[in-house]
mmCIF file of C-alpha atoms and ligand atoms in Angstrom:
data_model
loop_
_atom_site.group_PDB
_atom_site.id
_atom_site.type_symbol
_atom_site.label_atom_id
_atom_site.label_comp_id
_atom_site.label_asym_id
_atom_site.label_seq_id
_atom_site.Cartn_x
_atom_site.Cartn_y
_atom_site.Cartn_z
ATOM 1 C CA MET A 8 -12.345 -0.052 -13.329
ATOM 2 C CA THR A 9 -9.723 0.545 -10.742
ATOM 3 C CA ALA A 10 -9.233 -1.432 -7.609
ATOM 4 C CA HIS A 11 -10.043 1.368 -5.292
ATOM 5 C CA ASP A 12 -13.495 1.980 -6.802
ATOM 6 C CA ASP A 13 -15.831 0.095 -4.415
ATOM 7 C CA ASN A 14 -19.124 0.954 -5.917
ATOM 8 C CA PHE A 15 -18.955 -2.073 -8.175
ATOM 9 C CA PRO A 16 -21.825 -1.752 -10.616
ATOM 10 C CA GLY A 17 -23.873 -4.820 -11.082
ATOM 11 C CA MET A 18 -23.223 -6.156 -7.555
ATOM 12 C CA ASP A 19 -26.209 -7.435 -5.710
ATOM 13 C CA GLY A 20 -27.026 -5.251 -2.710
ATOM 14 C CA ALA A 21 -26.753 -7.984 -0.105
ATOM 15 C CA ASN A 22 -23.091 -7.043 0.595
ATOM 16 C CA GLN A 23 -23.103 -3.242 0.004
ATOM 17 C CA LYS A 24 -23.509 -2.641 3.736
ATOM 18 C CA ILE A 25 -20.704 -0.740 5.460
ATOM 19 C CA VAL A 26 -18.449 -3.098 7.174
ATOM 20 C CA ARG A 27 -16.261 -1.740 9.901
ATOM 21 C CA GLU A 28 -14.722 -4.225 12.218
ATOM 22 C CA ILE A 29 -11.350 -5.722 13.303
ATOM 23 C CA ARG A 30 -10.993 -9.395 12.057
ATOM 24 C CA ILE A 31 -8.226 -11.721 13.737
ATOM 25 C CA ASN A 32 -6.180 -13.895 11.408
ATOM 26 C CA PRO A 33 -7.309 -17.369 12.746
ATOM 27 C CA ILE A 34 -3.736 -18.845 11.911
ATOM 28 C CA VAL A 35 -1.715 -16.067 13.339
ATOM 29 C CA PRO A 36 -3.931 -14.103 15.912
ATOM 30 C CA SER A 37 -1.278 -11.540 16.439
ATOM 31 C CA GLU A 38 -2.051 -10.402 12.845
ATOM 32 C CA SER A 39 -5.191 -8.500 12.694
ATOM 33 C CA VAL A 40 -6.900 -6.278 10.105
ATOM 34 C CA LEU A 41 -9.387 -3.441 10.291
ATOM 35 C CA VAL A 42 -11.857 -4.002 7.469
ATOM 36 C CA ALA A 43 -13.385 -0.494 6.879
ATOM 37 C CA THR A 44 -15.393 -0.285 3.630
ATOM 38 C CA ALA A 45 -16.656 3.223 4.145
ATOM 39 C CA ARG A 46 -14.996 5.619 1.597
ATOM 40 C CA SER A 47 -14.304 8.295 4.250
ATOM 41 C CA LEU A 48 -12.302 5.870 6.216
ATOM 42 C CA ARG A 49 -9.922 5.002 3.426
ATOM 43 C CA PRO A 50 -6.567 6.105 4.754
ATOM 44 C CA LYS A 51 -4.275 5.356 1.651
ATOM 45 C CA LYS A 52 -3.902 5.943 -1.766
ATOM 46 C CA ALA A 53 -3.969 3.165 -4.494
ATOM 47 C CA GLU A 54 -1.196 2.105 -6.451
ATOM 48 C CA GLU A 55 -1.342 2.840 -10.169
ATOM 49 C CA PRO A 56 -1.450 -0.380 -12.237
ATOM 50 C CA ALA A 57 2.031 -0.850 -13.873
ATOM 51 C CA PRO A 58 2.055 -0.117 -17.702
ATOM 52 C CA ARG A 59 2.300 -3.622 -18.893
ATOM 53 C CA ASP A 60 5.186 -4.601 -21.078
ATOM 54 C CA THR A 61 3.654 -7.216 -23.479
ATOM 55 C CA ARG A 62 6.482 -7.436 -26.005
ATOM 56 C CA ARG A 63 7.470 -10.931 -26.933
ATOM 57 C CA HIS A 64 11.069 -10.196 -27.455
ATOM 58 C CA VAL A 65 13.370 -7.460 -26.344
ATOM 59 C CA GLU A 66 16.843 -7.091 -28.067
ATOM 60 C CA THR A 67 18.560 -5.662 -24.801
ATOM 61 C CA CYS A 68 16.785 -7.742 -22.345
ATOM 62 C CA PRO A 69 19.297 -10.237 -20.315
ATOM 63 C CA PHE A 70 16.484 -12.871 -19.865
ATOM 64 C CA CYS A 71 15.353 -13.047 -23.557
ATOM 65 C CA THR A 72 16.341 -15.710 -25.702
ATOM 66 C CA GLY A 73 19.584 -15.155 -27.741
ATOM 67 C CA ASN A 74 21.007 -13.132 -24.692
ATOM 68 C CA GLU A 75 21.975 -16.070 -22.559
ATOM 69 C CA SER A 76 25.513 -14.937 -22.229
ATOM 70 C CA MET A 77 24.193 -11.739 -20.466
ATOM 71 C CA THR A 78 23.268 -13.772 -17.406
ATOM 72 C CA PRO A 79 25.401 -15.598 -14.847
ATOM 73 C CA PRO A 80 25.885 -19.361 -15.643
ATOM 74 C CA VAL A 81 22.809 -21.352 -15.934
ATOM 75 C CA ILE A 82 21.724 -23.734 -12.963
ATOM 76 C CA ALA A 83 19.104 -25.618 -14.680
ATOM 77 C CA ALA A 84 16.759 -25.163 -17.620
ATOM 78 C CA TYR A 85 13.426 -26.711 -18.750
ATOM 79 C CA PRO A 86 13.005 -28.705 -20.838
ATOM 80 C CA ASP A 87 16.680 -28.412 -21.890
ATOM 81 C CA GLU A 88 19.210 -25.820 -22.069
ATOM 82 C CA LYS A 89 18.960 -25.318 -25.972
ATOM 83 C CA ASN A 90 15.203 -25.007 -26.166
ATOM 84 C CA TRP A 91 14.534 -23.532 -22.855
ATOM 85 C CA GLU A 92 11.159 -22.403 -21.636
ATOM 86 C CA ILE A 93 12.261 -21.931 -18.012
ATOM 87 C CA ARG A 94 15.792 -20.966 -16.973
ATOM 88 C CA ILE A 95 17.359 -20.789 -13.656
ATOM 89 C CA VAL A 96 20.509 -18.619 -12.893
ATOM 90 C CA GLU A 97 22.453 -17.146 -10.043
ATOM 91 C CA ASN A 98 21.150 -13.741 -9.126
ATOM 92 C CA LEU A 99 23.494 -10.917 -10.404
ATOM 93 C CA TYR A 100 23.054 -9.025 -7.042
ATOM 94 C CA PRO A 101 22.569 -11.848 -4.409
ATOM 95 C CA VAL A 102 21.127 -10.700 -1.056
ATOM 96 C CA LEU A 103 22.937 -13.717 0.450
ATOM 97 C CA GLY A 104 26.021 -15.677 -0.761
ATOM 98 C CA ASP A 105 28.331 -18.542 -0.316
ATOM 99 C CA ASP A 106 31.268 -16.856 1.214
ATOM 100 C CA ARG A 107 32.002 -17.545 4.866
ATOM 101 C CA SER A 108 34.132 -14.480 5.479
ATOM 102 C CA ASN A 109 31.634 -13.107 8.023
ATOM 103 C CA PRO A 110 31.561 -15.439 11.038
ATOM 104 C CA ASN A 111 28.436 -15.024 13.288
ATOM 105 C CA LEU A 112 29.037 -11.785 15.395
ATOM 106 C CA THR A 113 27.240 -11.151 18.630
ATOM 107 C CA PHE A 114 27.546 -8.246 20.940
ATOM 108 C CA GLY A 115 25.209 -7.980 23.868
ATOM 109 C CA LEU A 116 21.681 -8.108 22.388
ATOM 110 C CA GLN A 117 22.829 -7.488 18.913
ATOM 111 C CA GLN A 118 22.910 -10.672 17.147
ATOM 112 C CA THR A 119 23.693 -11.392 13.421
ATOM 113 C CA ILE A 120 23.751 -14.491 11.510
ATOM 114 C CA ASP A 121 26.204 -14.691 8.592
ATOM 115 C CA GLY A 122 24.776 -13.908 5.162
ATOM 116 C CA TYR A 123 25.205 -17.592 4.012
ATOM 117 C CA GLY A 124 22.526 -18.662 1.617
ATOM 118 C CA ARG A 125 21.435 -18.874 -2.111
ATOM 119 C CA HIS A 126 19.690 -16.266 -4.237
ATOM 120 C CA GLU A 127 18.549 -17.573 -7.589
ATOM 121 C CA VAL A 128 16.445 -16.269 -10.417
ATOM 122 C CA MET A 129 14.013 -18.359 -12.432
ATOM 123 C CA ILE A 130 13.217 -17.050 -15.702
ATOM 124 C CA ASP A 131 9.531 -18.061 -15.882
ATOM 125 C CA HIS A 132 9.007 -18.101 -19.725
ATOM 126 C CA ASP A 133 10.942 -17.530 -22.786
ATOM 127 C CA ARG A 134 8.178 -14.738 -23.933
ATOM 128 C CA HIS A 135 9.384 -11.409 -22.317
ATOM 129 C CA GLY A 136 6.060 -9.660 -21.404
ATOM 130 C CA ILE A 137 3.611 -12.715 -20.818
ATOM 131 C CA ALA A 138 1.407 -12.621 -17.985
ATOM 132 C CA VAL A 139 0.898 -15.595 -15.421
ATOM 133 C CA HIS A 140 -2.815 -16.040 -16.703
ATOM 134 C CA GLU A 141 -1.825 -15.987 -20.313
ATOM 135 C CA MET A 142 0.710 -18.905 -19.782
ATOM 136 C CA SER A 143 -0.623 -22.442 -20.755
ATOM 137 C CA GLU A 144 -1.478 -24.755 -17.954
ATOM 138 C CA PRO A 145 1.079 -27.258 -19.085
ATOM 139 C CA HIS A 146 3.745 -24.464 -18.784
ATOM 140 C CA LEU A 147 2.598 -23.325 -15.401
ATOM 141 C CA ALA A 148 2.792 -27.149 -14.232
ATOM 142 C CA LEU A 149 6.402 -27.163 -15.466
ATOM 143 C CA LEU A 150 6.971 -23.763 -13.539
ATOM 144 C CA PHE A 151 5.635 -25.194 -10.193
ATOM 145 C CA GLY A 152 7.586 -28.463 -10.971
ATOM 146 C CA ALA A 153 10.823 -26.449 -11.362
ATOM 147 C CA TYR A 154 10.227 -24.662 -8.179
ATOM 148 C CA ARG A 155 9.808 -28.141 -6.284
ATOM 149 C CA ASP A 156 12.866 -29.423 -8.058
ATOM 150 C CA ARG A 157 15.002 -26.655 -7.190
ATOM 151 C CA MET A 158 13.825 -26.477 -3.620
ATOM 152 C CA GLU A 159 14.684 -30.033 -3.217
ATOM 153 C CA GLN A 160 18.055 -29.670 -4.573
ATOM 154 C CA LEU A 161 18.754 -26.575 -2.350
ATOM 155 C CA TYR A 162 17.696 -28.390 0.783
ATOM 156 C CA ARG A 163 19.807 -31.428 -0.194
ATOM 157 C CA SER A 164 22.913 -29.163 -1.048
ATOM 158 C CA ASN A 165 23.359 -28.104 2.569
ATOM 159 C CA LYS A 166 22.012 -29.065 5.761
ATOM 160 C CA ARG A 167 22.285 -25.505 7.160
ATOM 161 C CA LEU A 168 19.521 -24.268 4.842
ATOM 162 C CA ARG A 169 16.272 -24.289 6.775
ATOM 163 C CA TYR A 170 13.978 -22.582 4.414
ATOM 164 C CA VAL A 171 13.701 -21.976 0.794
ATOM 165 C CA LEU A 172 11.429 -19.138 -0.203
ATOM 166 C CA VAL A 173 9.974 -18.993 -3.669
ATOM 167 C CA PHE A 174 8.344 -15.674 -4.659
ATOM 168 C CA LYS A 175 7.401 -13.617 -7.727
ATOM 169 C CA ASN A 176 7.283 -9.950 -8.005
ATOM 170 C CA PHE A 177 5.296 -8.157 -10.704
ATOM 171 C CA GLY A 178 5.574 -4.663 -11.321
ATOM 172 C CA PRO A 179 7.864 -1.865 -10.023
ATOM 173 C CA ALA A 180 5.865 -1.286 -6.736
ATOM 174 C CA ALA A 181 6.062 -5.075 -5.857
ATOM 175 C CA GLY A 182 9.834 -4.818 -6.327
ATOM 176 C CA ALA A 183 10.407 -6.114 -9.811
ATOM 177 C CA SER A 184 13.536 -4.563 -11.384
ATOM 178 C CA ILE A 185 13.569 -6.305 -14.610
ATOM 179 C CA ALA A 186 10.322 -6.539 -16.832
ATOM 180 C CA HIS A 187 10.888 -10.027 -18.240
ATOM 181 C CA THR A 188 8.705 -12.279 -16.346
ATOM 182 C CA HIS A 189 10.612 -14.072 -13.451
ATOM 183 C CA SER A 190 10.555 -15.565 -9.954
ATOM 184 C CA GLN A 191 13.062 -15.730 -7.256
ATOM 185 C CA LEU A 192 14.238 -18.462 -4.875
ATOM 186 C CA ILE A 193 16.071 -17.462 -1.508
ATOM 187 C CA ALA A 194 17.550 -20.210 0.633
ATOM 188 C CA THR A 195 18.293 -19.255 4.151
ATOM 189 C CA PRO A 196 19.690 -20.589 7.272
ATOM 190 C CA VAL A 197 16.845 -19.027 9.336
ATOM 191 C CA ILE A 198 13.153 -19.506 9.139
ATOM 192 C CA PRO A 199 11.130 -16.263 8.156
ATOM 193 C CA ASP A 200 9.228 -14.978 11.113
ATOM 194 C CA ASN A 201 5.933 -15.149 9.493
ATOM 195 C CA VAL A 202 6.312 -18.893 8.385
ATOM 196 C CA GLN A 203 7.681 -19.723 11.830
ATOM 197 C CA ALA A 204 4.457 -17.968 13.405
ATOM 198 C CA GLU A 205 2.146 -20.088 11.016
ATOM 199 C CA VAL A 206 4.071 -23.206 11.733
ATOM 200 C CA MET A 207 3.908 -22.813 15.521
ATOM 201 C CA ASN A 208 0.400 -21.508 15.796
ATOM 202 C CA SER A 209 -0.790 -24.322 13.765
ATOM 203 C CA ARG A 210 0.874 -26.796 15.867
ATOM 204 C CA ALA A 211 -0.843 -25.433 18.931
ATOM 205 C CA PHE A 212 -3.976 -25.841 17.130
ATOM 206 C CA TYR A 213 -3.410 -29.282 16.298
ATOM 207 C CA HIS A 214 -2.380 -30.240 19.826
ATOM 208 C CA LYS A 215 -5.505 -28.899 21.165
ATOM 209 C CA ASN A 216 -8.122 -29.815 18.401
ATOM 210 C CA HIS A 217 -6.428 -32.840 16.812
ATOM 211 C CA HIS A 218 -6.856 -31.355 13.244
ATOM 212 C CA CYS A 219 -5.196 -29.150 10.962
ATOM 213 C CA ILE A 220 -6.512 -25.464 11.222
ATOM 214 C CA PHE A 221 -5.884 -24.838 7.368
ATOM 215 C CA CYS A 222 -8.235 -28.069 6.612
ATOM 216 C CA SER A 223 -10.755 -26.620 8.935
ATOM 217 C CA LEU A 224 -10.670 -23.250 7.275
ATOM 218 C CA ILE A 225 -11.159 -24.998 3.859
ATOM 219 C CA ASP A 226 -14.080 -26.986 5.356
ATOM 220 C CA GLU A 227 -15.538 -23.683 6.673
ATOM 221 C CA ALA A 228 -14.997 -22.080 3.316
ATOM 222 C CA LEU A 229 -16.865 -24.980 1.583
ATOM 223 C CA THR A 230 -19.698 -25.550 3.971
ATOM 224 C CA PHE A 231 -20.107 -22.917 6.487
ATOM 225 C CA GLU A 232 -23.477 -21.312 6.652
ATOM 226 C CA ALA A 233 -24.554 -18.829 9.478
ATOM 227 C CA THR A 234 -26.916 -15.839 9.996
ATOM 228 C CA ILE A 235 -25.850 -13.366 12.680
ATOM 229 C CA TYR A 236 -28.849 -11.341 14.300
ATOM 230 C CA ASP A 237 -28.605 -8.041 15.976
ATOM 231 C CA ARG A 238 -29.303 -8.873 19.424
ATOM 232 C CA GLU A 239 -31.734 -6.003 20.295
ATOM 233 C CA SER A 240 -33.554 -5.457 16.920
ATOM 234 C CA GLY A 241 -33.560 -9.072 15.661
ATOM 235 C CA GLU A 242 -32.564 -7.583 12.306
ATOM 236 C CA ILE A 243 -30.143 -9.702 10.221
ATOM 237 C CA HIS A 244 -26.715 -8.438 10.862
ATOM 238 C CA ARG A 245 -24.802 -10.441 8.461
ATOM 239 C CA LYS A 246 -25.447 -13.795 6.455
ATOM 240 C CA ILE A 247 -22.488 -16.042 5.741
ATOM 241 C CA ASN A 248 -23.317 -18.063 2.797
ATOM 242 C CA VAL A 249 -21.833 -21.461 1.662
ATOM 243 C CA GLY A 250 -18.801 -21.008 -0.462
ATOM 244 C CA GLN A 251 -18.766 -17.302 0.223
ATOM 245 C CA TYR A 252 -14.980 -17.126 0.397
ATOM 246 C CA VAL A 253 -14.185 -19.618 -2.519
ATOM 247 C CA ILE A 254 -12.799 -18.072 -5.706
ATOM 248 C CA GLU A 255 -11.811 -21.334 -7.596
ATOM 249 C CA ARG A 256 -12.099 -24.868 -7.126
ATOM 250 C CA GLY A 257 -10.193 -27.626 -8.987
ATOM 251 C CA LYS A 258 -10.087 -31.366 -8.361
ATOM 252 C CA LYS A 259 -7.089 -31.028 -5.809
ATOM 253 C CA PHE A 260 -6.757 -27.383 -5.053
ATOM 254 C CA ILE A 261 -9.012 -24.565 -3.889
ATOM 255 C CA ALA A 262 -8.373 -20.773 -4.103
ATOM 256 C CA ILE A 263 -9.916 -18.698 -1.312
ATOM 257 C CA LYS A 264 -10.361 -15.214 0.034
ATOM 258 C CA PRO A 265 -9.200 -15.158 3.516
ATOM 259 C CA PHE A 266 -11.793 -13.781 5.935
ATOM 260 C CA ALA A 267 -9.164 -11.641 7.671
ATOM 261 C CA SER A 268 -7.287 -10.525 4.336
ATOM 262 C CA ARG A 269 -4.656 -7.674 5.051
ATOM 263 C CA TYR A 270 -4.599 -6.915 1.343
ATOM 264 C CA GLU A 271 -7.842 -6.036 -0.470
ATOM 265 C CA TRP A 272 -7.470 -8.584 -3.237
ATOM 266 C CA GLU A 273 -5.344 -11.247 -1.405
ATOM 267 C CA VAL A 274 -6.080 -14.867 -2.566
ATOM 268 C CA HIS A 275 -4.602 -18.165 -1.182
ATOM 269 C CA ILE A 276 -4.292 -21.259 -2.949
ATOM 270 C CA LEU A 277 -4.239 -24.608 -0.926
ATOM 271 C CA PRO A 278 -4.263 -28.274 -1.564
ATOM 272 C CA LEU A 279 -7.693 -29.690 -0.732
ATOM 273 C CA GLN A 280 -6.098 -32.755 0.750
ATOM 274 C CA HIS A 281 -3.910 -32.159 3.663
ATOM 275 C CA GLN A 282 -0.160 -31.848 2.795
ATOM 276 C CA GLY A 283 2.528 -30.025 4.830
ATOM 277 C CA ASP A 284 5.298 -29.998 2.648
ATOM 278 C CA PHE A 285 5.232 -28.617 -1.073
ATOM 279 C CA LEU A 286 7.918 -30.866 -2.190
ATOM 280 C CA ARG A 287 5.279 -33.992 -1.769
ATOM 281 C CA VAL A 288 3.175 -32.603 -4.730
ATOM 282 C CA SER A 289 2.757 -35.233 -7.472
ATOM 283 C CA ARG A 290 2.535 -34.491 -11.268
ATOM 284 C CA GLU A 291 -1.182 -34.940 -11.268
ATOM 285 C CA ASP A 292 -1.309 -32.472 -8.408
ATOM 286 C CA LEU A 293 0.735 -29.833 -10.419
ATOM 287 C CA ALA A 294 -1.568 -29.966 -13.372
ATOM 288 C CA ASP A 295 -4.552 -29.114 -11.149
ATOM 289 C CA LEU A 296 -2.437 -26.558 -9.435
ATOM 290 C CA ALA A 297 -1.626 -24.868 -12.733
ATOM 291 C CA HIS A 298 -5.425 -24.985 -13.567
ATOM 292 C CA VAL A 299 -6.431 -23.231 -10.333
ATOM 293 C CA MET A 300 -3.586 -20.720 -10.632
ATOM 294 C CA ARG A 301 -4.349 -19.612 -14.172
ATOM 295 C CA ARG A 302 -7.896 -19.143 -13.428
ATOM 296 C CA SER A 303 -7.418 -17.299 -10.252
ATOM 297 C CA MET A 304 -4.729 -15.050 -11.887
ATOM 298 C CA ALA A 305 -7.139 -14.570 -14.935
ATOM 299 C CA ARG A 306 -9.971 -13.444 -12.379
ATOM 300 C CA LEU A 307 -7.576 -10.914 -10.650
ATOM 301 C CA ASP A 308 -6.489 -9.615 -13.868
ATOM 302 C CA ALA A 309 -9.873 -9.015 -15.038
ATOM 303 C CA VAL A 310 -11.010 -7.205 -11.820
ATOM 304 C CA LEU A 311 -7.714 -5.205 -11.295
ATOM 305 C CA GLY A 312 -6.452 -4.682 -14.802
ATOM 306 C CA GLY A 313 -2.933 -5.410 -14.625
ATOM 307 C CA ALA A 314 -2.399 -4.860 -10.956
ATOM 308 C CA GLN A 315 1.192 -5.221 -9.424
ATOM 309 C CA TYR A 316 1.417 -8.103 -7.132
ATOM 310 C CA ASN A 317 3.681 -10.432 -5.352
ATOM 311 C CA TYR A 318 3.063 -14.105 -4.682
ATOM 312 C CA PHE A 319 5.070 -16.563 -2.500
ATOM 313 C CA LEU A 320 4.894 -20.224 -1.330
ATOM 314 C CA HIS A 321 4.740 -21.156 2.298
ATOM 315 C CA SER A 322 5.750 -24.698 2.928
ATOM 316 C CA LEU A 323 7.067 -26.653 6.009
ATOM 317 C CA PRO A 324 10.627 -25.551 6.814
ATOM 318 C CA HIS A 325 13.396 -28.194 6.730
ATOM 319 C CA ASP A 326 14.500 -27.972 10.269
ATOM 320 C CA ALA A 327 14.290 -30.233 13.350
ATOM 321 C CA SER A 328 12.093 -27.748 15.126
ATOM 322 C CA CYS A 329 9.337 -28.581 12.665
ATOM 323 C CA ALA A 330 9.724 -32.315 12.274
ATOM 324 C CA ASP A 331 6.532 -33.002 14.073
ATOM 325 C CA CYS A 332 4.629 -30.396 12.147
ATOM 326 C CA GLU A 333 3.831 -32.370 8.890
ATOM 327 C CA ALA A 334 0.332 -33.134 10.158
ATOM 328 C CA SER A 335 -0.376 -29.624 11.531
ATOM 329 C CA TYR A 336 0.991 -27.306 8.790
ATOM 330 C CA HIS A 337 -0.521 -27.151 5.323
ATOM 331 C CA TRP A 338 1.576 -25.475 2.485
ATOM 332 C CA HIS A 339 -0.015 -22.732 0.495
ATOM 333 C CA LEU A 340 0.490 -20.026 -2.143
ATOM 334 C CA GLU A 341 -0.318 -16.451 -1.124
ATOM 335 C CA ILE A 342 -1.095 -13.898 -3.846
ATOM 336 C CA THR A 343 -0.964 -10.337 -2.855
ATOM 337 C CA PRO A 344 -1.759 -7.766 -5.263
ATOM 338 C CA ARG A 345 -0.525 -4.167 -4.484
ATOM 339 C CA THR A 346 -3.545 -1.966 -4.643
ATOM 340 C CA SER A 347 -2.673 0.298 -1.851
ATOM 341 C CA ILE A 348 0.416 1.505 0.047
ATOM 342 C CA PRO A 349 0.612 0.741 3.907
ATOM 343 C CA THR A 350 0.448 4.070 5.983
ATOM 344 C CA GLY A 351 2.217 5.085 9.147
ATOM 345 C CA PHE A 352 -0.877 3.985 11.047
ATOM 346 C CA GLU A 353 -0.421 0.326 9.644
ATOM 347 C CA LEU A 354 3.422 0.284 10.227
ATOM 348 C CA GLY A 355 3.229 1.620 13.308
ATOM 349 C CA SER A 356 0.337 -0.329 14.807
ATOM 350 C CA GLY A 357 0.779 -3.572 12.700
ATOM 351 C CA LEU A 358 -2.883 -3.351 12.327
ATOM 352 C CA PHE A 359 -3.620 -3.316 8.469
ATOM 353 C CA VAL A 360 -6.515 -1.614 6.977
ATOM 354 C CA ASN A 361 -8.585 -3.286 4.280
ATOM 355 C CA THR A 362 -11.085 -1.130 2.428
ATOM 356 C CA VAL A 363 -12.794 -3.838 0.452
ATOM 357 C CA ALA A 364 -14.793 -6.374 2.535
ATOM 358 C CA PRO A 365 -13.333 -9.812 1.751
ATOM 359 C CA GLU A 366 -16.812 -11.075 0.937
ATOM 360 C CA THR A 367 -17.343 -8.384 -1.761
ATOM 361 C CA ALA A 368 -13.857 -9.105 -3.075
ATOM 362 C CA ALA A 369 -14.680 -12.841 -3.483
ATOM 363 C CA GLU A 370 -18.093 -12.161 -4.947
ATOM 364 C CA LYS A 371 -16.620 -9.805 -7.516
ATOM 365 C CA LEU A 372 -13.787 -12.264 -8.355
ATOM 366 C CA ARG A 373 -16.153 -15.174 -8.690
ATOM 367 C CA ALA A 374 -18.336 -13.149 -10.928
ATOM 368 C CA VAL A 375 -15.851 -12.706 -13.773
ATOM 369 C CA GLN A 376 -16.668 -14.895 -16.720
ATOM 370 C CA LEU A 377 -14.039 -17.298 -17.845
ATOM 371 C CA ASP A 378 -14.134 -19.485 -20.897
HETATM 372 ZN ZN1 LIG B 21 13.087 -10.206 -21.914
HETATM 373 ZN ZN1 LIG B 22 -4.461 -29.329 6.483
HETATM 374 ZN ZN1 LIG B 23 1.106 -18.347 4.760
#
C-alpha cells in the first residue's frame, strides 16, 4: 500500500468522513495547515519510496568499516575507535566552518552573519543499509546518547554557538547523498527561526497560563474527550476519543500525531515529564526513548513501506534570550516522512495541505501489529 492511498482497507468507518478544515498549530499559530481529505482536492503528487539499500557492507562506501581512511579525521567513536558502532567525523563539504575570513557584513537592510559554525556527520551504525527500526534498542540508546554528548561538547567548545541542530535525512528526496545510514549535527551562532518561534510562543503561553503548552498537549492527547454536534441538525459532527492522537506510549516518552500536522505522516516524540533541554536526559530516559523511537519507526515503515523521511531534535537553545525558558519549552523529536512535494500554493501561501486526516493517520499507525 502506498502513502497516497487513502482508502485504507480494514479501517472502521468512523473516520472515513471527509475532513476539510484549516487547523492552527497551537504552538506556532502562524503555521496553519489545510486538512483536505477529499481525493479531488489533492494538489500534489506523492514521492516514490526510495529503493532501499539493505546491503550490510559496501566495498566503495566511505562510511563502511575498513574504509575509515576515506573520511575526514574521527572526532569521536562509540564504544571505541577500533570496534566502532557509531562514528563522528567532520563533514567533507561543510555548510559552515571555522574560518573567520568573512567578517559580518551589513549594507542597508542586507545583513549577513559570518558562516562560523560546525558541521559534523555521525555514522549511525556500522551496518551500511540498516533502517532505524531494525537497530537494537541498546544501539538506539547509544545513538541518542552520542547526540547528547556531542551537543554538549559543541556548546562548551565555543560560547558563540547558540544552537546545535541534530537531524537525519533518509532517502534522496529527503536530502541524503550517501546511502550509508547517518545523521548530521550543525552548530550555528544563530537560533533557527522555527525553534525561535516555538520557544517564544511557548514562553508567552507560560506567562499567561502558568504551564507548559507541550505538557498541555500531552495531557490532551491522553485524556481529551469531546463530541462536537452540528448546531442545526444536532447530528454528531466529530467525536474526539481518548488517546486519538497517541501512536506509542513508553514509561517516559510518548509519540503523538499532531492535530495540525503539516505532513501526512508526521509524528512527534516528547518526554512525558517536563524537560526543556535534551542535554538533561538520563541513561534510563535514553533506554525508553530508544524503545518508543524503534516502535514508532516500525509503525511508519509498516504503513509507508520505506518512505523517505527526515527527523530532527528541537531543544532549548543555549542563549541568554532563552535563559528563562526552561519551564516553558519542552524538547521533542519531529519525524517528517516525505510522502508529498510542496506545491506553489503551499510555498506561496505558507498554508500546507495535508490530505490524510491526522486522526486517520494515527489510527492506521496504531493498528500496526508489532511483536
Ligand atoms: Zn556503507
Ligand atoms: Zn512541558
Ligand atoms: Zn519543534
